[in-house]
Structures are given as C-alpha cells and as structure tokens.
C-alpha cells in the first residue's frame, strides 16, 4: 500500500507541470485566429446565419460534445460526478449551437457511460425532433454507438431509420463537397456504430464507423492531450480531400491511479484552452485539417470559436 504514495506524488507533480505548460503556452501565444472576435447573434440558427447556399459541409468546423447525453446519468451527488460530461440536455445543447453528438447506448436502448445509465434514446430523439421543428437550416451530425462492454440493441438500425427516415442524409461521399442548402430538406447525418451487428451499408440511410474517425488519447495530463491532438490532426489529409469526418476532443479523462476521478475537475485542466488549440492549428499550418471539435461541458464561447472559424473559411473562399 505504501508504494502507492510515491506514485501519486509523482502523478501530482506531472499534472502540476503540465498545467503550468498550458498556462505558459497560453500566455505566450494567446488566442488569435481569423474572425476570432465573431459572436453569432442567433446561435440556435448559426448555420442559417452564414448563408446555407455558401456553406459547404467541408468548410464547417463542427462544435460537438463528448458523451453528449449524460446530463442526468447515475444518481445526483453519488455516481453522477464520475460520469457526467454535460450538464445541458440535447435540446439545450442544440439551442446554444452544438451540432455533433456522441451518444452511447446499451442493449435496452438506454443511454449509458460505462456501467452507469440514464434515460432512453427516445429522449434524445425527442429533443432532436423538437429542434428540427423549430429551425429550417441547421444540419446535425449524430453519432450513436454501442458502449464498450455492452451488447447492441436489437434491430437498432431499423429503429433509427424509422425514427429519422425523412430527414436522414444518405451516405454519399459527394456530401462533403455540397452546401447545406443542397442537402435540404434532409437534416441529419447519422453514424451508427454497432459492436457486433453488421455495419450500415454504403449508400444507405445510415453512415458507418469508417466515416467518423478520431484518435482517442486516454490521459488526464492536459499538455500531453493537447500536443497529441495536434500531432494526430497534423497526420490527417486536408478536409477538402477526404471523405470522412475527423474529430478532435478537447478533453482529458480521469485515471484510476489518481485520487481525483470526478469528470469536471479533471477535464477542467484543458477545457479553457479550446481557443488556444484553434490558434495553434493556424500557427502550425494544420487549420485545414480541423473539422469536428468536441468538448465536455460545452458552453457558448466554445460554439462561437467554431462558428468564427467556419465564417473565416467561407469568407476566404468567396
């Protein structure tokens, strides 16, 4: 047991050192990228505000959330702090501008995060349908996957098609070069990632796992995650040449070998540096690879930064 204490002391030193590295980088580089001061007047309709006829799918920097439907997971003050990554409902996230969602499900169609569960996927679907009924020009990228260690919900692909059929955007590599106006009245790109069931077929109503990729770095060290995100992003082809979505997550993850295992204080080590990450993408010449940017506990400033980059891409092309 005594051997744990030296390890924890070293871990604490490593975290402190990396937090200082992040502060120093922020102080030396700041937050400066094209249109960074932009604040959309209507976040609920920010895509509409950028002109759907000019807004190409490949020019969007999509603001997304990690473990999107965990606002009511587990039991308040008991298990919730260990799994909650968002405090807003799916509808509330949509209203402030979130457009990419990471939904994990188990066999009974309830949303889960590890062993903890929350409401049914029906709640998520209801929130999305409500938002779609209130807007005309917003496109949503919805990823639903079976959580690790769980079985696929039976007949789930058919269920999703039944729920969203009329607004689903067919899988088509040409979608990436289209404007969002060319996709209307279709509104949802739905990626279904089962564990054991067959993947959705090419050209179907649902998109398979090969169309949404990321490089998950399982660490609670903020500078390690920040630099790893930049490294893996730099290895991707430019957005204009690829036919898949690539996600970067501005998050860090609690680790079992350190006493702090609640999500919020841990992910807070990197949360405030979203704009710094975008700045670094521009300064390192890899901005043209940044496509989906996700976070825990999303807020308006995170959305505004993504909208600003999207606006600057449209202006550069015009």
Tab-separated table of C-alpha atoms in Angstrom:
chain	number	residue	atom	x	y	z
A	1	UNK	CA	0.000	0.000	0.000
A	2	UNK	CA	2.858	2.351	0.874
A	3	UNK	CA	4.191	2.078	-2.673
A	4	UNK	CA	1.086	3.907	-3.932
A	5	UNK	CA	2.022	7.164	-2.244
A	6	UNK	CA	5.278	7.821	-4.159
A	7	UNK	CA	3.418	7.078	-7.399
A	8	UNK	CA	0.645	9.503	-6.513
A	9	UNK	CA	3.191	12.162	-5.598
A	10	UNK	CA	4.848	11.724	-8.998
A	11	UNK	CA	1.470	11.866	-10.733
A	12	UNK	CA	0.609	15.051	-8.880
A	13	UNK	CA	3.910	16.605	-9.953
A	14	UNK	CA	3.298	15.576	-13.574
A	15	UNK	CA	-0.170	17.130	-13.575
A	16	UNK	CA	1.144	20.339	-11.992
A	17	UNK	CA	3.963	20.557	-14.538
A	18	UNK	CA	1.615	20.050	-17.462
A	19	UNK	CA	-0.886	22.600	-16.185
A	20	UNK	CA	1.947	25.114	-15.959
A	21	UNK	CA	2.989	24.244	-19.525
A	22	UNK	CA	-0.532	25.012	-20.706
A	23	UNK	CA	-0.618	28.329	-18.853
A	24	UNK	CA	2.761	29.314	-20.260
A	25	UNK	CA	1.740	28.440	-23.821
A	26	UNK	CA	-1.478	30.406	-23.416
A	27	UNK	CA	0.377	33.409	-22.056
A	28	UNK	CA	2.957	33.382	-24.845
A	29	UNK	CA	0.616	32.646	-27.790
A	30	UNK	CA	-2.765	33.968	-26.721
A	31	UNK	CA	-5.967	33.351	-28.649
A	32	UNK	CA	-5.751	34.841	-32.112
A	33	UNK	CA	-7.176	33.342	-35.285
A	34	UNK	CA	-9.235	34.715	-38.203
A	35	UNK	CA	-12.618	36.154	-37.127
A	36	UNK	CA	-11.948	35.078	-33.529
A	37	UNK	CA	-13.998	38.008	-32.185
A	38	UNK	CA	-17.147	36.851	-34.002
A	39	UNK	CA	-20.179	36.155	-31.802
A	40	UNK	CA	-23.218	34.854	-33.708
A	41	UNK	CA	-26.363	36.821	-32.910
A	42	UNK	CA	-28.504	33.669	-33.045
A	43	UNK	CA	-26.651	30.518	-32.004
A	44	UNK	CA	-29.772	28.419	-32.447
A	45	UNK	CA	-29.675	29.236	-36.178
A	46	UNK	CA	-25.986	29.896	-36.699
A	47	UNK	CA	-25.738	27.858	-39.899
A	48	UNK	CA	-28.651	29.793	-41.375
A	49	UNK	CA	-26.852	32.996	-40.427
A	50	UNK	CA	-23.814	32.014	-42.510
A	51	UNK	CA	-25.882	31.546	-45.690
A	52	UNK	CA	-26.735	27.895	-46.460
A	53	UNK	CA	-26.046	28.415	-50.176
A	54	UNK	CA	-22.406	29.240	-49.436
A	55	UNK	CA	-21.806	26.911	-46.509
A	56	UNK	CA	-20.152	23.694	-47.722
A	57	UNK	CA	-20.007	20.661	-45.451
A	58	UNK	CA	-16.208	20.529	-45.689
A	59	UNK	CA	-15.882	24.172	-44.581
A	60	UNK	CA	-17.721	23.711	-41.295
A	61	UNK	CA	-15.846	23.474	-38.014
A	62	UNK	CA	-18.469	21.416	-36.202
A	63	UNK	CA	-18.883	22.146	-32.475
A	64	UNK	CA	-19.522	18.852	-30.713
A	65	UNK	CA	-19.903	17.262	-27.318
A	66	UNK	CA	-18.272	14.231	-25.731
A	67	UNK	CA	-20.645	11.779	-24.002
A	68	UNK	CA	-23.420	14.116	-25.030
A	69	UNK	CA	-26.418	12.640	-23.189
A	70	UNK	CA	-25.004	12.341	-19.674
A	71	UNK	CA	-26.683	15.359	-18.071
A	72	UNK	CA	-28.834	13.122	-15.856
A	73	UNK	CA	-26.698	9.997	-15.677
A	74	UNK	CA	-26.453	7.988	-12.458
A	75	UNK	CA	-27.547	9.404	-9.101
A	76	UNK	CA	-27.027	13.104	-8.249
A	77	UNK	CA	-24.074	13.736	-5.904
A	78	UNK	CA	-23.383	9.985	-5.672
A	79	UNK	CA	-22.438	8.423	-9.017
A	80	UNK	CA	-23.205	11.307	-11.392
A	81	UNK	CA	-19.916	13.210	-10.839
A	82	UNK	CA	-17.973	10.159	-12.080
A	83	UNK	CA	-19.721	10.002	-15.468
A	84	UNK	CA	-21.420	13.317	-16.226
A	85	UNK	CA	-19.720	15.093	-19.133
A	86	UNK	CA	-22.528	17.558	-19.959
A	87	UNK	CA	-24.975	19.498	-17.808
A	88	UNK	CA	-27.246	20.531	-20.689
A	89	UNK	CA	-29.880	18.362	-22.360
A	90	UNK	CA	-29.518	17.528	-26.035
A	91	UNK	CA	-32.126	20.164	-26.893
A	92	UNK	CA	-30.327	22.812	-24.817
A	93	UNK	CA	-27.049	21.921	-26.488
A	94	UNK	CA	-28.658	22.315	-29.906
A	95	UNK	CA	-30.048	25.709	-28.959
A	96	UNK	CA	-26.617	27.070	-27.975
A	97	UNK	CA	-25.148	25.772	-31.239
A	98	UNK	CA	-23.858	22.224	-30.738
A	99	UNK	CA	-24.110	20.236	-33.967
A	100	UNK	CA	-22.233	16.966	-33.295
A	101	UNK	CA	-23.363	14.441	-30.691
A	102	UNK	CA	-21.698	11.379	-29.186
A	103	UNK	CA	-24.421	9.058	-27.859
A	104	UNK	CA	-23.597	5.710	-26.175
A	105	UNK	CA	-26.313	3.075	-25.761
A	106	UNK	CA	-26.757	-0.367	-24.244
A	107	UNK	CA	-28.936	-3.328	-25.182
A	108	UNK	CA	-32.193	-1.890	-23.756
A	109	UNK	CA	-31.745	1.378	-25.745
A	110	UNK	CA	-30.885	3.367	-22.644
A	111	UNK	CA	-28.032	5.847	-22.849
A	112	UNK	CA	-25.019	4.863	-20.765
A	113	UNK	CA	-21.459	5.783	-19.875
A	114	UNK	CA	-19.605	2.691	-18.765
A	115	UNK	CA	-21.754	0.918	-16.190
A	116	UNK	CA	-23.893	3.959	-15.371
A	117	UNK	CA	-27.180	4.521	-17.193
A	118	UNK	CA	-29.633	7.341	-17.785
A	119	UNK	CA	-32.734	7.930	-19.903
A	120	UNK	CA	-33.832	6.101	-23.050
A	121	UNK	CA	-32.577	7.035	-26.513
A	122	UNK	CA	-36.170	8.147	-27.105
A	123	UNK	CA	-35.438	11.253	-25.012
A	124	UNK	CA	-32.532	12.154	-27.295
A	125	UNK	CA	-34.658	11.609	-30.396
A	126	UNK	CA	-37.476	13.713	-28.985
A	127	UNK	CA	-35.084	16.600	-28.290
A	128	UNK	CA	-33.653	16.433	-31.813
A	129	UNK	CA	-37.084	16.346	-33.436
A	130	UNK	CA	-38.186	19.333	-31.372
A	131	UNK	CA	-35.164	21.319	-32.521
A	132	UNK	CA	-35.648	20.357	-36.158
A	133	UNK	CA	-39.276	21.507	-35.991
A	134	UNK	CA	-38.149	24.922	-34.745
A	135	UNK	CA	-35.378	25.511	-37.317
A	136	UNK	CA	-35.025	25.214	-41.077
A	137	UNK	CA	-31.343	25.303	-41.997
A	138	UNK	CA	-29.353	23.519	-39.287
A	139	UNK	CA	-27.567	20.234	-40.071
A	140	UNK	CA	-26.823	17.735	-37.281
A	141	UNK	CA	-24.127	15.056	-37.176
A	142	UNK	CA	-25.404	12.352	-34.830
A	143	UNK	CA	-23.096	9.521	-33.786
A	144	UNK	CA	-24.737	6.643	-31.910
A	145	UNK	CA	-22.658	3.690	-30.783
A	146	UNK	CA	-22.957	0.707	-28.522
A	147	UNK	CA	-20.942	1.429	-25.385
A	148	UNK	CA	-17.843	-0.673	-24.720
A	149	UNK	CA	-18.714	-3.815	-22.803
A	150	UNK	CA	-22.376	-3.755	-23.837
A	151	UNK	CA	-24.443	-5.581	-26.458
A	152	UNK	CA	-26.105	-3.902	-29.426
A	153	UNK	CA	-29.783	-3.001	-29.073
A	154	UNK	CA	-31.806	-5.446	-31.208
A	155	UNK	CA	-32.946	-4.146	-34.618
A	156	UNK	CA	-31.481	-0.746	-33.808
A	157	UNK	CA	-30.597	0.264	-37.373
A	158	UNK	CA	-34.220	-0.205	-38.433
A	159	UNK	CA	-35.348	1.692	-35.357
A	160	UNK	CA	-33.185	4.723	-36.222
A	161	UNK	CA	-34.364	4.722	-39.830
A	162	UNK	CA	-37.977	4.572	-38.645
A	163	UNK	CA	-37.450	7.487	-36.259
A	164	UNK	CA	-35.481	9.782	-38.583
A	165	UNK	CA	-36.093	8.409	-42.097
A	166	UNK	CA	-37.475	11.519	-43.760
A	167	UNK	CA	-34.611	13.766	-42.554
A	168	UNK	CA	-31.672	11.371	-42.900
A	169	UNK	CA	-28.917	12.331	-45.342
A	170	UNK	CA	-27.910	9.233	-47.344
A	171	UNK	CA	-24.335	8.072	-47.096
A	172	UNK	CA	-22.636	9.566	-50.143
A	173	UNK	CA	-19.018	10.699	-50.489
A	174	UNK	CA	-20.219	13.648	-52.557
A	175	UNK	CA	-21.941	15.109	-49.476
A	176	UNK	CA	-18.636	16.590	-48.298
A	177	UNK	CA	-18.466	18.916	-51.309
A	178	UNK	CA	-22.093	20.026	-51.147
A	179	UNK	CA	-23.537	23.096	-49.493
A	180	UNK	CA	-26.034	22.525	-46.729
A	181	UNK	CA	-28.694	24.116	-48.967
A	182	UNK	CA	-28.146	21.282	-51.451
A	183	UNK	CA	-28.943	18.745	-48.717
A	184	UNK	CA	-32.281	20.210	-47.612
A	185	UNK	CA	-34.848	19.051	-46.593
A	186	UNK	CA	-32.586	16.313	-45.221
A	187	UNK	CA	-31.046	17.442	-41.942
A	188	UNK	CA	-29.223	14.599	-40.138
A	189	UNK	CA	-26.042	12.680	-40.904
A	190	UNK	CA	-26.473	9.677	-38.605
A	191	UNK	CA	-23.467	7.456	-37.903
A	192	UNK	CA	-24.373	4.101	-36.320
A	193	UNK	CA	-21.502	2.152	-34.740
A	194	UNK	CA	-22.635	-1.274	-33.519
A	195	UNK	CA	-20.254	-3.652	-31.766
A	196	UNK	CA	-21.460	-6.973	-33.164
A	197	UNK	CA	-24.236	-6.221	-35.632
A	198	UNK	CA	-23.412	-5.522	-39.295
A	199	UNK	CA	-22.208	-2.018	-40.156
A	200	UNK	CA	-24.578	0.161	-42.188
A	201	UNK	CA	-24.180	-0.439	-45.920
A	202	UNK	CA	-22.618	2.098	-48.266
A	203	UNK	CA	-25.208	4.349	-49.858
A	204	UNK	CA	-27.775	3.645	-47.141
A	205	UNK	CA	-29.615	5.978	-44.808
A	206	UNK	CA	-27.085	5.495	-42.012
A	207	UNK	CA	-23.327	6.070	-42.136
A	208	UNK	CA	-20.795	3.503	-40.881
A	209	UNK	CA	-17.925	3.908	-38.422
A	210	UNK	CA	-15.386	4.476	-41.216
A	211	UNK	CA	-16.996	7.855	-41.873
A	212	UNK	CA	-16.318	9.283	-38.395
A	213	UNK	CA	-12.833	8.784	-37.010
A	214	UNK	CA	-10.753	10.035	-34.112
A	215	UNK	CA	-7.636	9.190	-32.135
A	216	UNK	CA	-8.594	8.689	-28.525
A	217	UNK	CA	-5.787	9.571	-26.095
A	218	UNK	CA	-6.662	8.222	-22.663
A	219	UNK	CA	-4.869	10.594	-20.291
A	220	UNK	CA	-5.568	13.122	-17.559
A	221	UNK	CA	-2.483	15.169	-18.487
A	222	UNK	CA	-3.573	18.349	-20.314
A	223	UNK	CA	-0.400	19.186	-22.235
A	224	UNK	CA	0.039	15.555	-23.301
A	225	UNK	CA	-3.517	15.509	-24.667
A	226	UNK	CA	-3.191	18.945	-26.266
A	227	UNK	CA	0.038	18.117	-28.114
A	228	UNK	CA	-1.157	14.618	-29.042
A	229	UNK	CA	-4.314	16.100	-30.550
A	230	UNK	CA	-2.177	18.435	-32.653
A	231	UNK	CA	0.130	15.592	-33.706
A	232	UNK	CA	-2.659	13.252	-34.812
A	233	UNK	CA	-4.510	16.087	-36.525
A	234	UNK	CA	-1.387	17.015	-38.498
A	235	UNK	CA	-1.273	13.451	-39.862
A	236	UNK	CA	-4.752	13.732	-41.403
A	237	UNK	CA	-5.334	14.758	-45.032
A	238	UNK	CA	-6.887	18.187	-45.593
A	239	UNK	CA	-10.645	18.336	-45.137
A	240	UNK	CA	-11.162	19.204	-48.812
A	241	UNK	CA	-9.664	15.883	-49.929
A	242	UNK	CA	-11.177	13.382	-47.512
A	243	UNK	CA	-14.471	11.540	-47.404
A	244	UNK	CA	-14.758	11.002	-43.661
A	245	UNK	CA	-15.210	13.201	-40.629
A	246	UNK	CA	-12.327	13.508	-38.174
A	247	UNK	CA	-12.926	14.529	-34.573
A	248	UNK	CA	-10.609	16.171	-32.062
A	249	UNK	CA	-11.734	16.088	-28.440
A	250	UNK	CA	-10.608	18.881	-26.129
A	251	UNK	CA	-10.965	16.651	-23.067
A	252	UNK	CA	-8.895	14.760	-20.538
A	253	UNK	CA	-10.037	11.649	-18.697
A	254	UNK	CA	-9.929	10.669	-15.009
A	255	UNK	CA	-7.458	7.847	-14.332
A	256	UNK	CA	-7.878	5.082	-11.750
A	257	UNK	CA	-4.379	5.548	-10.309
A	258	UNK	CA	-5.066	9.105	-9.087
A	259	UNK	CA	-7.486	10.152	-6.313
A	260	UNK	CA	-9.408	12.734	-8.390
A	261	UNK	CA	-11.784	10.674	-10.529
A	262	UNK	CA	-14.713	13.080	-10.962
A	263	UNK	CA	-15.032	14.292	-14.540
A	264	UNK	CA	-15.433	18.044	-14.096
A	265	UNK	CA	-12.276	18.931	-12.125
A	266	UNK	CA	-10.173	16.666	-14.334
A	267	UNK	CA	-11.435	17.819	-17.730
A	268	UNK	CA	-11.237	21.386	-16.432
A	269	UNK	CA	-7.467	21.118	-16.823
A	270	UNK	CA	-7.877	21.502	-20.592
A	271	UNK	CA	-11.390	22.905	-21.027
A	272	UNK	CA	-10.362	26.582	-21.072
A	273	UNK	CA	-7.805	26.067	-23.847
A	274	UNK	CA	-10.134	25.407	-26.787
A	275	UNK	CA	-9.368	28.746	-28.441
A	276	UNK	CA	-5.672	28.217	-27.804
A	277	UNK	CA	-5.909	24.902	-29.662
A	278	UNK	CA	-7.508	26.584	-32.670
A	279	UNK	CA	-4.814	29.269	-32.550
A	280	UNK	CA	-2.133	26.583	-32.573
A	281	UNK	CA	-3.778	24.883	-35.552
A	282	UNK	CA	-3.446	28.109	-37.530
A	283	UNK	CA	0.104	28.852	-36.365
A	284	UNK	CA	1.251	25.302	-37.206
A	285	UNK	CA	-0.420	25.289	-40.613
A	286	UNK	CA	-2.919	22.492	-39.908
A	287	UNK	CA	-6.122	24.522	-39.650
A	288	UNK	CA	-7.289	22.950	-42.919
A	289	UNK	CA	-7.483	19.576	-41.138
A	290	UNK	CA	-9.644	20.653	-38.201
A	291	UNK	CA	-13.232	19.526	-38.785
A	292	UNK	CA	-15.043	18.346	-35.630
A	293	UNK	CA	-14.036	19.877	-32.316
A	294	UNK	CA	-15.683	18.376	-29.237
A	295	UNK	CA	-15.653	19.133	-25.531
A	296	UNK	CA	-17.050	18.239	-22.158
A	297	UNK	CA	-19.451	20.749	-20.566
A	298	UNK	CA	-19.956	22.769	-23.727
A	299	UNK	CA	-20.635	26.496	-23.484
A	300	UNK	CA	-21.383	29.398	-25.801
A	301	UNK	CA	-17.757	30.502	-26.116
A	302	UNK	CA	-16.726	27.105	-27.464
A	303	UNK	CA	-19.511	27.254	-30.064
A	304	UNK	CA	-18.594	30.826	-31.006
A	305	UNK	CA	-14.978	29.827	-31.686
A	306	UNK	CA	-16.102	27.081	-34.078
A	307	UNK	CA	-18.566	29.391	-35.830
A	308	UNK	CA	-15.810	32.001	-36.213
A	309	UNK	CA	-13.521	29.523	-37.989
A	310	UNK	CA	-16.390	28.423	-40.222
A	311	UNK	CA	-17.149	32.042	-41.120
A	312	UNK	CA	-13.494	32.716	-41.944
A	313	UNK	CA	-13.416	29.727	-44.285
A	314	UNK	CA	-16.473	30.971	-46.163
A	315	UNK	CA	-15.010	34.455	-46.477
A	316	UNK	CA	-11.689	33.086	-47.719
A	317	UNK	CA	-13.463	31.107	-50.444
A	318	UNK	CA	-15.695	33.977	-51.585
